Amino acid sequence: MRIAIAGAGNVGRSIAQELIGNGHQVMLIERQPQQLRPERVPEADWVLADACELSSLEEADVAGCDVVVAATGDDKANLVVSLLAKTEFAVPRVVARVNRAENEWLFTEQWGVDVSVSKPRLMAALVEEAVTVGDLVRLMTFRQGEANLVEITLPKNAPYEGQPVRDVPLPRDSALVAILRGKRVMVPTADDPLEAGDELIFVCTAEVEDQIRAVVLG
């Protein structure tokens, strides 16, 4: 994929390095000359420009990107970048960084944001995921599709412990997409039995989260 990242600070550079390592083409857009450090991520294309300016995004050919990541340290700038990327350039996927938790409610599809990442929310989800057994933990929200990525760690004596996946009557608008068992990541098949301690990863709408909890936990 071709990916544009607005903001070449520590966060933007870290994202760029990860994506380049996965084989993607990355462009870093930074408006502050002192932050322009191509030697830190030499495989990326570096552009000195203000990503909040329409003309800068046109010159950088953002319309040709598969994804735009708004990763600056300024929430207002991230919202403007997201809105321009979606409405002016029809970028298929826009991911935005939320710096201040109180601004999180703004990062919606109305502002062009498909996925928002708030560090406090993400940290809280990871803490809950690590210590919570027998409850549903929301890991991420995909705003464009109004779907969530959720996790349930299966406790002992759950109704479908030892039963194959096919026997679990999941509600509509939900799918079991992965089972984490120890160090293994399993793509579940209908014949795979569930075991106590399994971390079950679902994609579902918010409306059916309670139904999933009720089915899996009883």
PDB file of C-alpha atoms in Angstrom:
ATOM      1  CA  MET A   1       0.000   0.000   0.000  1.00  0.00           C
ATOM      2  CA  ARG A   2       0.965   3.630  -0.420  1.00  0.00           C
ATOM      3  CA  ILE A   3       0.591   5.397   2.905  1.00  0.00           C
ATOM      4  CA  ALA A   4       0.940   9.074   3.833  1.00  0.00           C
ATOM      5  CA  ILE A   5       1.719   9.995   7.431  1.00  0.00           C
ATOM      6  CA  ALA A   6       1.174  13.576   8.597  1.00  0.00           C
ATOM      7  CA  GLY A   7       3.590  14.332  11.415  1.00  0.00           C
ATOM      8  CA  ALA A   8       7.166  13.049  11.536  1.00  0.00           C
ATOM      9  CA  GLY A   9       7.703  13.142  15.274  1.00  0.00           C
ATOM     10  CA  ASN A  10       8.451  10.044  17.329  1.00  0.00           C
ATOM     11  CA  VAL A  11       4.980   8.604  16.748  1.00  0.00           C
ATOM     12  CA  GLY A  12       4.956   9.227  12.996  1.00  0.00           C
ATOM     13  CA  ARG A  13       8.448   7.839  12.510  1.00  0.00           C
ATOM     14  CA  SER A  14       7.672   4.731  14.560  1.00  0.00           C
ATOM     15  CA  ILE A  15       4.561   4.045  12.475  1.00  0.00           C
ATOM     16  CA  ALA A  16       6.560   4.599   9.289  1.00  0.00           C
ATOM     17  CA  GLN A  17       9.300   2.176  10.304  1.00  0.00           C
ATOM     18  CA  GLU A  18       6.750  -0.500  11.178  1.00  0.00           C
ATOM     19  CA  LEU A  19       4.881  -0.107   7.888  1.00  0.00           C
ATOM     20  CA  ILE A  20       8.049  -0.048   5.788  1.00  0.00           C
ATOM     21  CA  GLY A  21       9.166  -3.209   7.558  1.00  0.00           C
ATOM     22  CA  ASN A  22       5.906  -4.782   6.400  1.00  0.00           C
ATOM     23  CA  GLY A  23       6.633  -3.884   2.781  1.00  0.00           C
ATOM     24  CA  HIS A  24       4.564  -0.716   2.335  1.00  0.00           C
ATOM     25  CA  GLN A  25       5.521   2.532   0.601  1.00  0.00           C
ATOM     26  CA  VAL A  26       5.458   5.394   3.102  1.00  0.00           C
ATOM     27  CA  MET A  27       5.540   9.177   2.739  1.00  0.00           C
ATOM     28  CA  LEU A  28       6.151  11.366   5.802  1.00  0.00           C
ATOM     29  CA  ILE A  29       4.750  14.906   5.663  1.00  0.00           C
ATOM     30  CA  GLU A  30       6.219  17.351   8.202  1.00  0.00           C
ATOM     31  CA  ARG A  31       5.818  21.122   8.404  1.00  0.00           C
ATOM     32  CA  GLN A  32       8.610  21.873  10.900  1.00  0.00           C
ATOM     33  CA  PRO A  33      12.090  21.853   9.319  1.00  0.00           C
ATOM     34  CA  GLN A  34      13.731  20.781  12.594  1.00  0.00           C
ATOM     35  CA  GLN A  35      11.626  17.606  12.572  1.00  0.00           C
ATOM     36  CA  LEU A  36      12.678  16.735   9.038  1.00  0.00           C
ATOM     37  CA  ARG A  37      15.149  13.929   9.676  1.00  0.00           C
ATOM     38  CA  PRO A  38      15.309  11.631   6.652  1.00  0.00           C
ATOM     39  CA  GLU A  39      18.253   9.764   8.143  1.00  0.00           C
ATOM     40  CA  ARG A  40      15.940   8.403  10.863  1.00  0.00           C
ATOM     41  CA  VAL A  41      13.728   6.638   8.295  1.00  0.00           C
ATOM     42  CA  PRO A  42      15.725   6.669   5.048  1.00  0.00           C
ATOM     43  CA  GLU A  43      13.374   4.276   3.243  1.00  0.00           C
ATOM     44  CA  ALA A  44      10.467   6.770   3.477  1.00  0.00           C
ATOM     45  CA  ASP A  45       9.716   9.661   1.127  1.00  0.00           C
ATOM     46  CA  TRP A  46      10.004  12.906   3.101  1.00  0.00           C
ATOM     47  CA  VAL A  47       7.991  16.027   2.282  1.00  0.00           C
ATOM     48  CA  LEU A  48       8.422  19.414   3.970  1.00  0.00           C
ATOM     49  CA  ALA A  49       4.887  20.828   3.892  1.00  0.00           C
ATOM     50  CA  ASP A  50       1.852  21.676   5.991  1.00  0.00           C
ATOM     51  CA  ALA A  51      -0.542  18.727   5.741  1.00  0.00           C
ATOM     52  CA  CYS A  52      -3.418  21.021   6.731  1.00  0.00           C
ATOM     53  CA  GLU A  53      -3.021  22.917   3.460  1.00  0.00           C
ATOM     54  CA  LEU A  54      -4.994  21.605   0.502  1.00  0.00           C
ATOM     55  CA  SER A  55      -2.272  22.615  -1.958  1.00  0.00           C
ATOM     56  CA  SER A  56       0.368  20.691   0.015  1.00  0.00           C
ATOM     57  CA  LEU A  57      -1.689  17.517  -0.080  1.00  0.00           C
ATOM     58  CA  GLU A  58      -2.270  17.967  -3.813  1.00  0.00           C
ATOM     59  CA  GLU A  59       1.459  18.338  -4.468  1.00  0.00           C
ATOM     60  CA  ALA A  60       2.147  15.236  -2.368  1.00  0.00           C
ATOM     61  CA  ASP A  61      -0.426  13.285  -4.445  1.00  0.00           C
ATOM     62  CA  VAL A  62      -2.398  12.183  -1.410  1.00  0.00           C
ATOM     63  CA  ALA A  63      -5.190  11.152  -3.786  1.00  0.00           C
ATOM     64  CA  GLY A  64      -2.961   8.274  -4.830  1.00  0.00           C
ATOM     65  CA  CYS A  65      -2.631   6.935  -1.277  1.00  0.00           C
ATOM     66  CA  ASP A  66      -4.463   3.926   0.091  1.00  0.00           C
ATOM     67  CA  VAL A  67      -4.233   5.183   3.669  1.00  0.00           C
ATOM     68  CA  VAL A  68      -3.597   8.509   5.393  1.00  0.00           C
ATOM     69  CA  VAL A  69      -2.434   8.566   9.003  1.00  0.00           C
ATOM     70  CA  ALA A  70      -2.890  11.829  10.927  1.00  0.00           C
ATOM     71  CA  ALA A  71      -0.204  11.422  13.579  1.00  0.00           C
ATOM     72  CA  THR A  72       0.678  14.938  14.706  1.00  0.00           C
ATOM     73  CA  GLY A  73       0.681  16.049  18.317  1.00  0.00           C
ATOM     74  CA  ASP A  74      -2.152  18.514  17.645  1.00  0.00           C
ATOM     75  CA  ASP A  75      -5.721  17.172  17.631  1.00  0.00           C
ATOM     76  CA  LYS A  76      -7.006  20.114  15.583  1.00  0.00           C
ATOM     77  CA  ALA A  77      -4.427  19.429  12.894  1.00  0.00           C
ATOM     78  CA  ASN A  78      -5.259  15.715  12.888  1.00  0.00           C
ATOM     79  CA  LEU A  79      -8.940  16.472  12.382  1.00  0.00           C
ATOM     80  CA  VAL A  80      -8.233  18.863   9.504  1.00  0.00           C
ATOM     81  CA  VAL A  81      -5.900  16.363   7.817  1.00  0.00           C
ATOM     82  CA  SER A  82      -8.498  13.609   8.210  1.00  0.00           C
ATOM     83  CA  LEU A  83     -11.313  15.717   6.806  1.00  0.00           C
ATOM     84  CA  LEU A  84      -9.271  16.868   3.804  1.00  0.00           C
ATOM     85  CA  ALA A  85      -7.997  13.366   3.070  1.00  0.00           C
ATOM     86  CA  LYS A  86     -11.504  11.914   3.042  1.00  0.00           C
ATOM     87  CA  THR A  87     -13.584  14.679   1.492  1.00  0.00           C
ATOM     88  CA  GLU A  88     -11.128  16.248  -0.971  1.00  0.00           C
ATOM     89  CA  PHE A  89      -9.049  13.229  -1.970  1.00  0.00           C
ATOM     90  CA  ALA A  90     -11.384  10.285  -1.250  1.00  0.00           C
ATOM     91  CA  VAL A  91      -8.654   8.344   0.572  1.00  0.00           C
ATOM     92  CA  PRO A  92     -10.136   4.897   1.316  1.00  0.00           C
ATOM     93  CA  ARG A  93      -8.880   4.677   4.909  1.00  0.00           C
ATOM     94  CA  VAL A  94      -8.015   7.450   7.362  1.00  0.00           C
ATOM     95  CA  VAL A  95      -6.460   6.698  10.736  1.00  0.00           C
ATOM     96  CA  ALA A  96      -6.128   9.515  13.271  1.00  0.00           C
ATOM     97  CA  ARG A  97      -4.187   9.911  16.499  1.00  0.00           C
ATOM     98  CA  VAL A  98      -6.084  11.335  19.483  1.00  0.00           C
ATOM     99  CA  ASN A  99      -3.762  13.247  21.792  1.00  0.00           C
ATOM    100  CA  ARG A 100      -6.204  14.483  24.414  1.00  0.00           C
ATOM    101  CA  ALA A 101      -8.838  12.085  25.726  1.00  0.00           C
ATOM    102  CA  GLU A 102     -11.459  14.822  26.026  1.00  0.00           C
ATOM    103  CA  ASN A 103     -11.309  15.333  22.251  1.00  0.00           C
ATOM    104  CA  GLU A 104     -11.955  11.702  21.378  1.00  0.00           C
ATOM    105  CA  TRP A 105     -15.661  12.271  20.718  1.00  0.00           C
ATOM    106  CA  LEU A 106     -14.767  14.499  17.745  1.00  0.00           C
ATOM    107  CA  PHE A 107     -12.888  11.775  15.866  1.00  0.00           C
ATOM    108  CA  THR A 108     -15.801  10.345  13.905  1.00  0.00           C
ATOM    109  CA  GLU A 109     -16.673   9.693  10.271  1.00  0.00           C
ATOM    110  CA  GLN A 110     -18.144  13.219  10.125  1.00  0.00           C
ATOM    111  CA  TRP A 111     -14.533  14.393  10.319  1.00  0.00           C
ATOM    112  CA  GLY A 112     -13.360  11.774   7.851  1.00  0.00           C
ATOM    113  CA  VAL A 113     -11.921   9.435  10.498  1.00  0.00           C
ATOM    114  CA  ASP A 114     -12.301   5.699   9.920  1.00  0.00           C
ATOM    115  CA  VAL A 115     -10.239   4.588  12.937  1.00  0.00           C
ATOM    116  CA  SER A 116      -9.131   6.735  15.870  1.00  0.00           C
ATOM    117  CA  VAL A 117      -6.365   5.687  18.227  1.00  0.00           C
ATOM    118  CA  SER A 118      -6.287   7.165  21.700  1.00  0.00           C
ATOM    119  CA  LYS A 119      -3.240   6.097  23.699  1.00  0.00           C
ATOM    120  CA  PRO A 120      -5.065   6.115  27.067  1.00  0.00           C
ATOM    121  CA  ARG A 121      -7.937   4.084  25.617  1.00  0.00           C
ATOM    122  CA  LEU A 122      -5.580   1.659  23.906  1.00  0.00           C
ATOM    123  CA  MET A 123      -3.492   1.239  27.069  1.00  0.00           C
ATOM    124  CA  ALA A 124      -6.610   0.662  29.141  1.00  0.00           C
ATOM    125  CA  ALA A 125      -7.825  -1.956  26.659  1.00  0.00           C
ATOM    126  CA  LEU A 126      -4.483  -3.738  26.724  1.00  0.00           C
ATOM    127  CA  VAL A 127      -4.446  -3.738  30.534  1.00  0.00           C
ATOM    128  CA  GLU A 128      -7.979  -5.114  30.641  1.00  0.00           C
ATOM    129  CA  GLU A 129      -7.196  -7.698  27.987  1.00  0.00           C
ATOM    130  CA  ALA A 130      -4.204  -8.895  30.014  1.00  0.00           C
ATOM    131  CA  VAL A 131      -5.990  -9.293  33.340  1.00  0.00           C
ATOM    132  CA  THR A 132      -9.679  -9.832  32.594  1.00  0.00           C
ATOM    133  CA  VAL A 133     -11.074 -13.347  32.361  1.00  0.00           C
ATOM    134  CA  GLY A 134     -14.765 -13.876  31.783  1.00  0.00           C
ATOM    135  CA  ASP A 135     -15.710 -10.462  30.461  1.00  0.00           C
ATOM    136  CA  LEU A 136     -15.827  -8.687  27.131  1.00  0.00           C
ATOM    137  CA  VAL A 137     -13.088  -6.125  26.422  1.00  0.00           C
ATOM    138  CA  ARG A 138     -13.377  -3.685  23.516  1.00  0.00           C
ATOM    139  CA  LEU A 139      -9.977  -3.369  21.860  1.00  0.00           C
ATOM    140  CA  MET A 140     -10.705  -1.085  18.920  1.00  0.00           C
ATOM    141  CA  THR A 141     -13.521   0.677  17.112  1.00  0.00           C
ATOM    142  CA  PHE A 142     -13.768   0.748  13.326  1.00  0.00           C
ATOM    143  CA  ARG A 143     -15.887   3.849  12.945  1.00  0.00           C
ATOM    144  CA  GLN A 144     -16.656   3.688   9.238  1.00  0.00           C
ATOM    145  CA  GLY A 145     -18.292   0.293   9.552  1.00  0.00           C
ATOM    146  CA  GLU A 146     -19.608   0.907  13.077  1.00  0.00           C
ATOM    147  CA  ALA A 147     -17.932  -2.338  14.127  1.00  0.00           C
ATOM    148  CA  ASN A 148     -15.736  -3.178  17.098  1.00  0.00           C
ATOM    149  CA  LEU A 149     -12.884  -5.564  17.744  1.00  0.00           C
ATOM    150  CA  VAL A 150     -13.602  -7.261  21.080  1.00  0.00           C
ATOM    151  CA  GLU A 151     -11.988  -9.978  23.176  1.00  0.00           C
ATOM    152  CA  ILE A 152     -13.299 -12.500  25.687  1.00  0.00           C
ATOM    153  CA  THR A 153     -11.006 -14.823  27.636  1.00  0.00           C
ATOM    154  CA  LEU A 154     -12.924 -18.055  28.101  1.00  0.00           C
ATOM    155  CA  PRO A 155     -13.194 -19.064  31.792  1.00  0.00           C
ATOM    156  CA  LYS A 156     -13.375 -22.611  33.066  1.00  0.00           C
ATOM    157  CA  ASN A 157     -16.832 -24.176  32.975  1.00  0.00           C
ATOM    158  CA  ALA A 158     -18.102 -21.773  30.310  1.00  0.00           C
ATOM    159  CA  PRO A 159     -21.113 -23.219  28.434  1.00  0.00           C
ATOM    160  CA  TYR A 160     -19.175 -24.060  25.261  1.00  0.00           C
ATOM    161  CA  GLU A 161     -15.849 -25.082  26.785  1.00  0.00           C
ATOM    162  CA  GLY A 162     -14.752 -28.214  24.937  1.00  0.00           C
ATOM    163  CA  GLN A 163     -17.340 -27.702  22.205  1.00  0.00           C
ATOM    164  CA  PRO A 164     -16.483 -27.035  18.536  1.00  0.00           C
ATOM    165  CA  VAL A 165     -16.842 -23.524  17.159  1.00  0.00           C
ATOM    166  CA  ARG A 166     -19.808 -24.630  15.004  1.00  0.00           C
ATOM    167  CA  ASP A 167     -21.887 -25.202  18.151  1.00  0.00           C
ATOM    168  CA  VAL A 168     -21.549 -21.602  19.378  1.00  0.00           C
ATOM    169  CA  PRO A 169     -24.731 -19.771  18.289  1.00  0.00           C
ATOM    170  CA  LEU A 170     -23.293 -16.332  17.593  1.00  0.00           C
ATOM    171  CA  PRO A 171     -25.718 -13.498  16.801  1.00  0.00           C
ATOM    172  CA  ARG A 172     -25.956 -11.766  13.447  1.00  0.00           C
ATOM    173  CA  ASP A 173     -23.378  -9.068  12.688  1.00  0.00           C
ATOM    174  CA  SER A 174     -20.645 -10.912  14.559  1.00  0.00           C
ATOM    175  CA  ALA A 175     -17.755 -13.179  13.646  1.00  0.00           C
ATOM    176  CA  LEU A 176     -15.121 -15.086  15.587  1.00  0.00           C
ATOM    177  CA  VAL A 177     -11.963 -14.101  13.685  1.00  0.00           C
ATOM    178  CA  ALA A 178      -9.134 -15.498  15.842  1.00  0.00           C
ATOM    179  CA  ILE A 179      -8.355 -17.671  18.834  1.00  0.00           C
ATOM    180  CA  LEU A 180      -5.225 -16.883  20.841  1.00  0.00           C
ATOM    181  CA  ARG A 181      -4.101 -20.027  22.660  1.00  0.00           C
ATOM    182  CA  GLY A 182      -0.838 -19.668  24.513  1.00  0.00           C
ATOM    183  CA  LYS A 183       1.659 -18.446  21.926  1.00  0.00           C
ATOM    184  CA  ARG A 184      -0.453 -19.652  19.007  1.00  0.00           C
ATOM    185  CA  VAL A 185      -2.718 -17.534  16.824  1.00  0.00           C
ATOM    186  CA  MET A 186      -5.423 -19.721  15.304  1.00  0.00           C
ATOM    187  CA  VAL A 187      -7.841 -18.886  12.511  1.00  0.00           C
ATOM    188  CA  PRO A 188     -10.851 -20.792  13.829  1.00  0.00           C
ATOM    189  CA  THR A 189     -12.528 -23.510  11.807  1.00  0.00           C
ATOM    190  CA  ALA A 190     -15.910 -25.060  12.536  1.00  0.00           C
ATOM    191  CA  ASP A 191     -14.265 -28.136  14.053  1.00  0.00           C
ATOM    192  CA  ASP A 192     -11.903 -26.372  16.477  1.00  0.00           C
ATOM    193  CA  PRO A 193     -12.906 -26.978  20.120  1.00  0.00           C
ATOM    194  CA  LEU A 194     -12.808 -24.093  22.567  1.00  0.00           C
ATOM    195  CA  GLU A 195     -10.552 -24.416  25.616  1.00  0.00           C
ATOM    196  CA  ALA A 196     -10.545 -22.595  28.940  1.00  0.00           C
ATOM    197  CA  GLY A 197      -8.054 -19.737  28.760  1.00  0.00           C
ATOM    198  CA  ASP A 198      -8.602 -19.169  25.034  1.00  0.00           C
ATOM    199  CA  GLU A 199      -8.689 -15.502  24.065  1.00  0.00           C
ATOM    200  CA  LEU A 200     -11.550 -15.218  21.585  1.00  0.00           C
ATOM    201  CA  ILE A 201     -11.332 -12.263  19.195  1.00  0.00           C
ATOM    202  CA  PHE A 202     -14.572 -11.107  17.582  1.00  0.00           C
ATOM    203  CA  VAL A 203     -15.558  -8.429  15.095  1.00  0.00           C
ATOM    204  CA  CYS A 204     -19.109  -7.268  15.783  1.00  0.00           C
ATOM    205  CA  THR A 205     -21.426  -4.297  15.951  1.00  0.00           C
ATOM    206  CA  ALA A 206     -21.866  -2.595  19.304  1.00  0.00           C
ATOM    207  CA  GLU A 207     -25.509  -3.678  19.399  1.00  0.00           C
ATOM    208  CA  VAL A 208     -24.670  -7.394  19.671  1.00  0.00           C
ATOM    209  CA  GLU A 209     -21.804  -7.211  22.192  1.00  0.00           C
ATOM    210  CA  ASP A 210     -24.107  -8.110  25.082  1.00  0.00           C
ATOM    211  CA  GLN A 211     -25.487 -11.055  23.103  1.00  0.00           C
ATOM    212  CA  ILE A 212     -21.973 -12.365  22.449  1.00  0.00           C
ATOM    213  CA  ARG A 213     -21.162 -12.036  26.143  1.00  0.00           C
ATOM    214  CA  ALA A 214     -24.327 -13.932  27.059  1.00  0.00           C
ATOM    215  CA  VAL A 215     -23.679 -16.731  24.551  1.00  0.00           C
ATOM    216  CA  VAL A 216     -20.022 -17.259  25.371  1.00  0.00           C
ATOM    217  CA  LEU A 217     -20.177 -16.799  29.123  1.00  0.00           C
ATOM    218  CA  GLY A 218     -23.703 -18.007  29.851  1.00  0.00           C
TER     219      GLY A 218
END
